[in-house]
Coordinates of C-alpha atoms and ligand atoms in Angstrom, one line a residue:
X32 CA 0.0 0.0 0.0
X33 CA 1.2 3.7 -0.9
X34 CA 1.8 6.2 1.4
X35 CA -0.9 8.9 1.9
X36 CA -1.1 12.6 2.9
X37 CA -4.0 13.3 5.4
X38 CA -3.2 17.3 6.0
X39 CA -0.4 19.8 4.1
X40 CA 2.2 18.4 6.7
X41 CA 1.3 14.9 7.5
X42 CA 1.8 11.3 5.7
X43 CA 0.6 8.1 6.9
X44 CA 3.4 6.1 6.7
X45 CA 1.9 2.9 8.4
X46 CA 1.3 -0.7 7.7
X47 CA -2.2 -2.2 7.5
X48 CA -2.2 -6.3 8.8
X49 CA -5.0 -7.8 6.8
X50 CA -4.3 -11.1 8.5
X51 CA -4.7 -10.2 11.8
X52 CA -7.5 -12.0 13.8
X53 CA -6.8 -11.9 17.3
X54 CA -5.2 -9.3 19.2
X55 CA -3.9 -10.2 22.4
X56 CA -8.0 -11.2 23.0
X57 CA -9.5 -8.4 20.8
X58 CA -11.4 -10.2 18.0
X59 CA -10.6 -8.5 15.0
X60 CA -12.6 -9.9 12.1
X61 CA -11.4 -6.8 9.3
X62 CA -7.8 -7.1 10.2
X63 CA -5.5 -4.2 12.0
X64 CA -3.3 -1.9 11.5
X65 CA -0.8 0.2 12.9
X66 CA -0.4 3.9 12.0
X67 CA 2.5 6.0 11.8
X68 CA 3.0 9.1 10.8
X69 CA 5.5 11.7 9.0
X70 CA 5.0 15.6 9.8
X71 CA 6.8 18.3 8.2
X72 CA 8.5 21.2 8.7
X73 CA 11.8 22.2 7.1
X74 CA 12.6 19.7 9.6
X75 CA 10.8 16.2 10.0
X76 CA 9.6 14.0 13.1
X77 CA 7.7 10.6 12.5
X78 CA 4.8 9.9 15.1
X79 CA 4.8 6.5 16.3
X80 CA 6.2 3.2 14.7
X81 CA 4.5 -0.2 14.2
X82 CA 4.7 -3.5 15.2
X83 CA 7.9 -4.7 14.6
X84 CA 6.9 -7.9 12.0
X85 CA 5.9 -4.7 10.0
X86 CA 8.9 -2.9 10.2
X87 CA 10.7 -3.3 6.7
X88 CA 6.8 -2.1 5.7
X89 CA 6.8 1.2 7.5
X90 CA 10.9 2.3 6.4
X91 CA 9.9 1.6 2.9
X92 CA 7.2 3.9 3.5
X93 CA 9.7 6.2 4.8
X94 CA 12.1 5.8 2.1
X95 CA 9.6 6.8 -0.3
X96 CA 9.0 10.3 1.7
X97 CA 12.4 11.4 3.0
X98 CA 16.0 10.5 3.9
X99 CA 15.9 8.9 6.4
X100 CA 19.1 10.5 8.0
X101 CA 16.8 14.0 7.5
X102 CA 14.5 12.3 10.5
X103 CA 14.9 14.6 13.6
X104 CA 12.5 13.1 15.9
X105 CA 10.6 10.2 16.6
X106 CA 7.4 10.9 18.9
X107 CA 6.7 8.3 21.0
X108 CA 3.3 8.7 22.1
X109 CA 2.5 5.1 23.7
X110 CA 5.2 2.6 24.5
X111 CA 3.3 -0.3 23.6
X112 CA 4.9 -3.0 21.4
X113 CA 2.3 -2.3 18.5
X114 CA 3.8 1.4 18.3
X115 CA 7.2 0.7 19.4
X116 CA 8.3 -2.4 17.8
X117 CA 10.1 -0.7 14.4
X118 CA 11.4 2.0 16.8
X119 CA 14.9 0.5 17.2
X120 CA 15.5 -0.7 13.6
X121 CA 14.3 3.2 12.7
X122 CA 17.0 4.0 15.3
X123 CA 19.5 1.9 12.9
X124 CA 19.0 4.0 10.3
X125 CA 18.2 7.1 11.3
X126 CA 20.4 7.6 14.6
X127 CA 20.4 11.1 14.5
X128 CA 17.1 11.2 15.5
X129 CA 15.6 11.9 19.3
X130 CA 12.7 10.0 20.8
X131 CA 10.3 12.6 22.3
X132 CA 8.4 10.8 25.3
X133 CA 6.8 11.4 28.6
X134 CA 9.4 10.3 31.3
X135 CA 7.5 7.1 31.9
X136 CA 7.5 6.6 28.6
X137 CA 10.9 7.0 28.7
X138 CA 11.7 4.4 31.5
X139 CA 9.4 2.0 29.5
X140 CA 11.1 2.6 26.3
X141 CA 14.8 1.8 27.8
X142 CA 13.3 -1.9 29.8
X143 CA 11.8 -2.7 26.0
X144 CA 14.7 -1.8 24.1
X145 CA 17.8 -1.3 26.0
X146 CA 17.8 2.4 25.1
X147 CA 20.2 5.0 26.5
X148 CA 19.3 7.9 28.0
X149 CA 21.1 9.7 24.8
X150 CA 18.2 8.7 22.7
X151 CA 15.5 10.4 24.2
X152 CA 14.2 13.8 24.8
X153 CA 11.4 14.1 27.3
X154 CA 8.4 16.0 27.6
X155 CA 5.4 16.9 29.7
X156 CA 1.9 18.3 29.1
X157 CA 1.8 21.6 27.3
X158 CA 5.6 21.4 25.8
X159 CA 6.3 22.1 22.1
X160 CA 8.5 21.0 19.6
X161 CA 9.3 23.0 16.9
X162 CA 9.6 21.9 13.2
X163 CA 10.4 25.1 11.9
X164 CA 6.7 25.5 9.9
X165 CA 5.3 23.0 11.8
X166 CA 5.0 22.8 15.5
X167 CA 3.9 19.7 18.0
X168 CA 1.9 20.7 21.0
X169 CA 2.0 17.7 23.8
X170 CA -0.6 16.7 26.3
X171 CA 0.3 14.1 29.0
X172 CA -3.5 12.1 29.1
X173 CA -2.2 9.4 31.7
X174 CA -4.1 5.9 31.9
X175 CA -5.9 6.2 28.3
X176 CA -5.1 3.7 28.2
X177 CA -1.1 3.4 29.9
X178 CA 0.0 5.5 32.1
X179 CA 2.9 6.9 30.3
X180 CA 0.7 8.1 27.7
X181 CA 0.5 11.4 25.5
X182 CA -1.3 13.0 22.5
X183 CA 0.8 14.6 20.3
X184 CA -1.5 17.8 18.3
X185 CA 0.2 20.0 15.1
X186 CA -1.3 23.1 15.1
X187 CA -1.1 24.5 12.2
X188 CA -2.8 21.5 10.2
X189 CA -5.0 21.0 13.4
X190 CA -4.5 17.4 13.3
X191 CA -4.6 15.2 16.7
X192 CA -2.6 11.8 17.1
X193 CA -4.4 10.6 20.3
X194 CA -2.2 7.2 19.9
X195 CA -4.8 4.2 20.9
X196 CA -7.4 6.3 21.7
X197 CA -10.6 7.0 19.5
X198 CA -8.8 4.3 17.3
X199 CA -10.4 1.0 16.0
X200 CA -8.1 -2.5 15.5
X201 CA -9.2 -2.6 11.8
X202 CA -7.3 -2.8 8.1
X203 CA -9.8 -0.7 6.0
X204 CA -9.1 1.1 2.3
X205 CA -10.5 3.6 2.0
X206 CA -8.9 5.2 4.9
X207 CA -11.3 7.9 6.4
X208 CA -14.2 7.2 8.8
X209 CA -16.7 8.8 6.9
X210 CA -16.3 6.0 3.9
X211 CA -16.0 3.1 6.4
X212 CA -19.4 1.4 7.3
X213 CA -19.5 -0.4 10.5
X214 CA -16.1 1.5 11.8
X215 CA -18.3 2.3 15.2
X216 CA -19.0 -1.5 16.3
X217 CA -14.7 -2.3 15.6
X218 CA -14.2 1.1 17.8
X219 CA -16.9 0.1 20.7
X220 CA -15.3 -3.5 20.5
X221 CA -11.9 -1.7 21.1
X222 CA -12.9 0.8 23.6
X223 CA -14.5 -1.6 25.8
X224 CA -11.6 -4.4 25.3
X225 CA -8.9 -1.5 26.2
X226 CA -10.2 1.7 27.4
X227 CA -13.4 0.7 29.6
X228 CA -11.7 -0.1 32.5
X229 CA -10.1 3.2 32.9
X230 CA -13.6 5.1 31.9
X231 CA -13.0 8.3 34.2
X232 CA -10.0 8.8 32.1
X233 CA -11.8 7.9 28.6
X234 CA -13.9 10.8 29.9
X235 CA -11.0 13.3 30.7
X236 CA -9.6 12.4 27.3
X237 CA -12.7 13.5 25.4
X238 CA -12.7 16.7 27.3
X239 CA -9.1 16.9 26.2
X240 CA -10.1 16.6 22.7
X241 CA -12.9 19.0 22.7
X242 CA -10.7 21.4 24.1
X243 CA -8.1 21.0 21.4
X244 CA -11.1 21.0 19.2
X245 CA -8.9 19.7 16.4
X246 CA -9.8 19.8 12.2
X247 CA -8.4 15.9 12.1
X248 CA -8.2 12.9 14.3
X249 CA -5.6 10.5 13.4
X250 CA -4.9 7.4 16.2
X251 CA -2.4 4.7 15.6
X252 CA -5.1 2.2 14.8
X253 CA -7.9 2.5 12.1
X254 CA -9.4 5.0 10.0
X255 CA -8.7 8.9 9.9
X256 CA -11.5 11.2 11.3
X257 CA -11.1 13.8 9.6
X258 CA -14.7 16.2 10.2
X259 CA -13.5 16.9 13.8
X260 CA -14.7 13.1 15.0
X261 CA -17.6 14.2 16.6
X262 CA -19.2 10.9 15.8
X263 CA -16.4 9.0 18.0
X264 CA -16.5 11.7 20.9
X265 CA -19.9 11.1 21.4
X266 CA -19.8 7.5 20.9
X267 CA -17.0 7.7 23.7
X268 CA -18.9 9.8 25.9
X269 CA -21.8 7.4 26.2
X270 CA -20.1 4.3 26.4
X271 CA -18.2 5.6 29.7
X272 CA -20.9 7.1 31.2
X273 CA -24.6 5.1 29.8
X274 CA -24.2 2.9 27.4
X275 CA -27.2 0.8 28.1
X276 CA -29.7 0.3 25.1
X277 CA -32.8 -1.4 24.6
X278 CA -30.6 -4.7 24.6
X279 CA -30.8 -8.0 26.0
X280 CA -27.4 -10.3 25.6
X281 CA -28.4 -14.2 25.8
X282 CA -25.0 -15.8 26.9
X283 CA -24.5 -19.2 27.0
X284 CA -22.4 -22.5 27.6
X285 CA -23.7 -26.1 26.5
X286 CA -22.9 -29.5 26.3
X287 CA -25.9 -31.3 25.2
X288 CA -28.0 -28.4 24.1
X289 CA -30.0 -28.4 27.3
X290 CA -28.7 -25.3 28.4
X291 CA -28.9 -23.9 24.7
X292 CA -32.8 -24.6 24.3
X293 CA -33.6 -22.5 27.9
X294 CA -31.2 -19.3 26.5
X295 CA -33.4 -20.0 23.0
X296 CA -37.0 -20.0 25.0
X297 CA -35.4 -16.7 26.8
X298 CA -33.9 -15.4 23.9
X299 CA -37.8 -15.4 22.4
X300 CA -39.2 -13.9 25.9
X301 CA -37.0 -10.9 25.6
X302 CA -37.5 -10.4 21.7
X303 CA -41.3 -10.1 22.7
X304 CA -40.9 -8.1 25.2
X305 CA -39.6 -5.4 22.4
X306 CA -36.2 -5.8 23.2
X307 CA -33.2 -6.1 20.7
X308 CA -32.0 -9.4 21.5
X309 CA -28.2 -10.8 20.7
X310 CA -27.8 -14.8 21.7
X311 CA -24.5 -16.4 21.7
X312 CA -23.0 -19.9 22.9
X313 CA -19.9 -18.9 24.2
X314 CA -17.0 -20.4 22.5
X315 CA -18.4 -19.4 19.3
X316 CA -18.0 -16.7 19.1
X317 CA -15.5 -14.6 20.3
X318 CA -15.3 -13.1 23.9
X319 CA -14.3 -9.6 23.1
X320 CA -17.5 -9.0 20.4
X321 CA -20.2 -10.4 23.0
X322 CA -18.3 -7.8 25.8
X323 CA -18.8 -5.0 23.4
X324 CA -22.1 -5.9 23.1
X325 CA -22.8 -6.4 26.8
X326 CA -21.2 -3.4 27.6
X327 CA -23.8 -1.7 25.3
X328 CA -26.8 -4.2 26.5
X329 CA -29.5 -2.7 29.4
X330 CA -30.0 -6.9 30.5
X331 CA -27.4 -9.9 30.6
X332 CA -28.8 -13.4 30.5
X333 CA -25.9 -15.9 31.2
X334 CA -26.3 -19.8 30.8
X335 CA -24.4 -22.9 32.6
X336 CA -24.5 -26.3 32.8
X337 CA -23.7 -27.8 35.9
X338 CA -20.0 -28.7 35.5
X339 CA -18.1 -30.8 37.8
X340 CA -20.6 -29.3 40.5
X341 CA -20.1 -25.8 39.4
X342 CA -19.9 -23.4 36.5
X343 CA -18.4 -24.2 33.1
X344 CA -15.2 -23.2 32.3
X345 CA -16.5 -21.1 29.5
X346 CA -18.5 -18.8 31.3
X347 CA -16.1 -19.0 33.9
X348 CA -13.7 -17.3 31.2
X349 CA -16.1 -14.7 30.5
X350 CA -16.5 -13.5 34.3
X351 CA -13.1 -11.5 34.5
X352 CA -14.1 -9.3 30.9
X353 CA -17.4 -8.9 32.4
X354 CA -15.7 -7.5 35.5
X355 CA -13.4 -5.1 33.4
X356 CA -16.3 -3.3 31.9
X357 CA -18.4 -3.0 34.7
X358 CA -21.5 -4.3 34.6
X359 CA -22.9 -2.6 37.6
X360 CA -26.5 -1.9 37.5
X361 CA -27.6 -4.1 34.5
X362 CA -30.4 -6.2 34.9
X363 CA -29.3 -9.8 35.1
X364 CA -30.7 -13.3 35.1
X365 CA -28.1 -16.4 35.7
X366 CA -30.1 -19.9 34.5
X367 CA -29.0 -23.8 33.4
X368 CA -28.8 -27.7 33.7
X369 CA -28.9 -29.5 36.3
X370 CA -27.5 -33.5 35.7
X371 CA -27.4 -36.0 38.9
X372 CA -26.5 -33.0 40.4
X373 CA -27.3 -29.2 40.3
X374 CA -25.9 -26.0 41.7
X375 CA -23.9 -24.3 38.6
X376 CA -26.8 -21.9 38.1
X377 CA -26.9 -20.9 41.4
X378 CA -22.8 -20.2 42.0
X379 CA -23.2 -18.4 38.6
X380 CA -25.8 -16.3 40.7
X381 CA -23.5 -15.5 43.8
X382 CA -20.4 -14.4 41.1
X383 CA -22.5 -12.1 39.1
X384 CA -23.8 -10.4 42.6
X385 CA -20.5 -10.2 43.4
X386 CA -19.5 -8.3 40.2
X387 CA -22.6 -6.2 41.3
X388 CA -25.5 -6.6 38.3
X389 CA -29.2 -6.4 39.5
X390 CA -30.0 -9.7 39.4
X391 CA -33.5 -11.5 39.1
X392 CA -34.1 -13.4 42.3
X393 CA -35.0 -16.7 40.6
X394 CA -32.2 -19.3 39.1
X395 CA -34.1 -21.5 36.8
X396 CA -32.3 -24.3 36.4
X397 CA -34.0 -27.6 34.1
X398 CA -32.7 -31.1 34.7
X399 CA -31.0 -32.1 31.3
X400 CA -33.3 -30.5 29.0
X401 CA -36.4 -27.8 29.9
X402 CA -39.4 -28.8 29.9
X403 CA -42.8 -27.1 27.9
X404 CA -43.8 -25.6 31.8
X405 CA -40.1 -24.4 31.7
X406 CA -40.0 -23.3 28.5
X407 CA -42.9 -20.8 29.3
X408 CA -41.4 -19.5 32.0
X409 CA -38.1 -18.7 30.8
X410 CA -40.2 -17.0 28.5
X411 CA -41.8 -15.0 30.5
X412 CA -38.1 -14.0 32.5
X413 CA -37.0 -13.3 29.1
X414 CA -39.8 -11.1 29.1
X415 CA -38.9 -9.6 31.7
X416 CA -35.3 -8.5 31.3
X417 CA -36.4 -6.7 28.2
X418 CA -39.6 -5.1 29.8
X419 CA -36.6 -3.9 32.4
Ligands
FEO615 FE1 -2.2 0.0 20.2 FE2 -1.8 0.2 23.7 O1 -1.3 -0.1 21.9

């Protein structure tokens, strides 16, 4: 893929990684990518690297740009292998060059790498750089979503590189937001996967933003916003404050389709009750789409078989994501199969208290298979959950 200006001083000079599936957990069904950047002056910095498999990628892109011995900084605005991992083969070739970091970004950067301290030039919130035409404005935003990180903002093209943040893990041509349908559900998938956890500081970030109020958006992952990114803002805004919409998530482990035909029968409750209804037998699909959907859904059915006296494993898998975007508040109803013996339902019960949803008081739970009486009434709690 060619380079590609996005403003009169800026190139992406990225890779794109068609291939890529998983991301350390984050589903990514349209591939990723990892964005770099070349800004301009009469004297030249790049923003960001890229994942180091990508590296002979990203200096070709450079090549085609500049010399690379004309590089005279490389902002660092995340230390995270996916931006980092070219940074010391860029370092080969362009030595001259200073790495501009926070100080923690810094101390990373050196464990990583085995920097020196020669490399590096640090910064802190509301430092410039200047690029003699071009000048970099830097914002310290820790815990969105390390705590070493920074935006970098050039403010004559009024472009923003908020690293990880308003980014989605996706490979997409064409390369701006407004030509990429479906960009919102890979971005909620990634906020909730990376930035949920650390929502008050999601929050502080769009605050940053709006402040900055910039013409462009451009993070290291996914499409350019490039029509100030209200769109994503927003969509930030309400998924760390209320996300909740008139959604019910059926979740779901079985063996023998027992515990499968009682999340169907609730499933059909909740999709009469008027509610949009997502059902999924965990396993099949993966973890990190149903959590973005969760995160997003008002009420959470989850379904286990009774499994060595407890809860599956599967579901026991899911417990920990459903704890990092918390679930507090959401209307819950924990249900399964009993064989010889019972009780999974019920310890499902007592963990999803724990995590602190507003659970129905009854735990249907069908020996083997439900039942028509069953049936009915796990139609009727279906109902329920969507009728909030
Ligand atoms: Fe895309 Fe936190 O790295």
């Amino acid at each position: 893929m060619p380079t590609f200006s996005i403003s009169e001083r800026v190139h992406w000079v990225g890779a794109l990684d068609w291939n890529l599936r998983d991301f350390h957990g984050l589903y990514c069904p349209r591939g990723g990518s990892y964005n770099a950047y070349l800004v301009r002056g009469r004297k030249a910095a790049v923003i960001d690297t890229v994942y180091a498999p990508f590296a002979g990628v990203f200096l070709d892109h450079l090549h085609e740009l500049i010399n690379l011995r004309d590089i005279s900084y490389i902002i660092a605005n995340h230390a995270e292998s996916d931006h980092s991992g070219a940074l010391p083969e860029l370092l080969e070739v362009a030595p001259q060059a200073k790495v501009v970091c926070t100080a923690r970004c810094r101390e990373m950067l050196k464990a990583c790498y085995n920097l020196p301290d020669a490399c590096f030039q640090v910064v802190k919130n509301g430092d410039t750089l200047d690029l003699e035409g071009a000048t970099l404005l830097f914002f310290e935003v820790p815990l969105v979503h390390w705590p070493e990180t920074m935006f970098t903002y050039l403010v004559e093209d009024q472009v923003l590189f908020p690293c990880d943040f308003l980014g989605a893990q996706m490979a997409s041509l064409p390369f701006f937001a407004d030509e990429v349908p479906g960009l919102l559900t890979e971005a909620r998938d990634y906020y909730a996967f990376l930035m949920r956890a650390y929502s008050k500081a999601a929050l502080a970030g769009v605050t940053r933003v709006r402040e900055i109020a910039p013409r462009i958006i451009a993070p290291s992952h996914g499409p350019v916003w490039r029509d100030g990114g209200e769109e994503i803002l927003a969509a930030y805004e309400r998924w760390s404050t209320a996300p909740e919409q008139n959604l019910v998530v059926v979740a779901y482990a079985t063996m023998w389709g027992g515990t499968e035909a009682m999340a169907r029968a609730i499933a059909e409750g909740a999709g009469q009750g008027g509610a949009k209804v997502k059902l999924y037998q965990l396993g099949a699909t993966p973890v990190s789409r149903i959590l973005g959907d969760i995160l997003e859904a008002r009420a959470v059915a989850l379904g286990t078989p009774t499994f060595v006296g407890g809860i599956h494993p599967s579901v026991v898998g899911l417990l920990p994501f459903l704890s990092m975007i918390g679930p507090k508040g959401k209307q819950a109803l924990a249900f399964g199969t009993a064989g010889w013996a019972g009780g999974g339902a019920r310890k499902l019960w007592k963990e999803l208290q724990e995590l602190g949803l507003n659970l129905l008081e009854e735990v249907p739970e069908s020996r083997f298979v439900p039942g028509p009486d069953e049936k009915k009434r796990l139609q009727e709690l279906g109902y329920t959950l969507a009728r909030g």
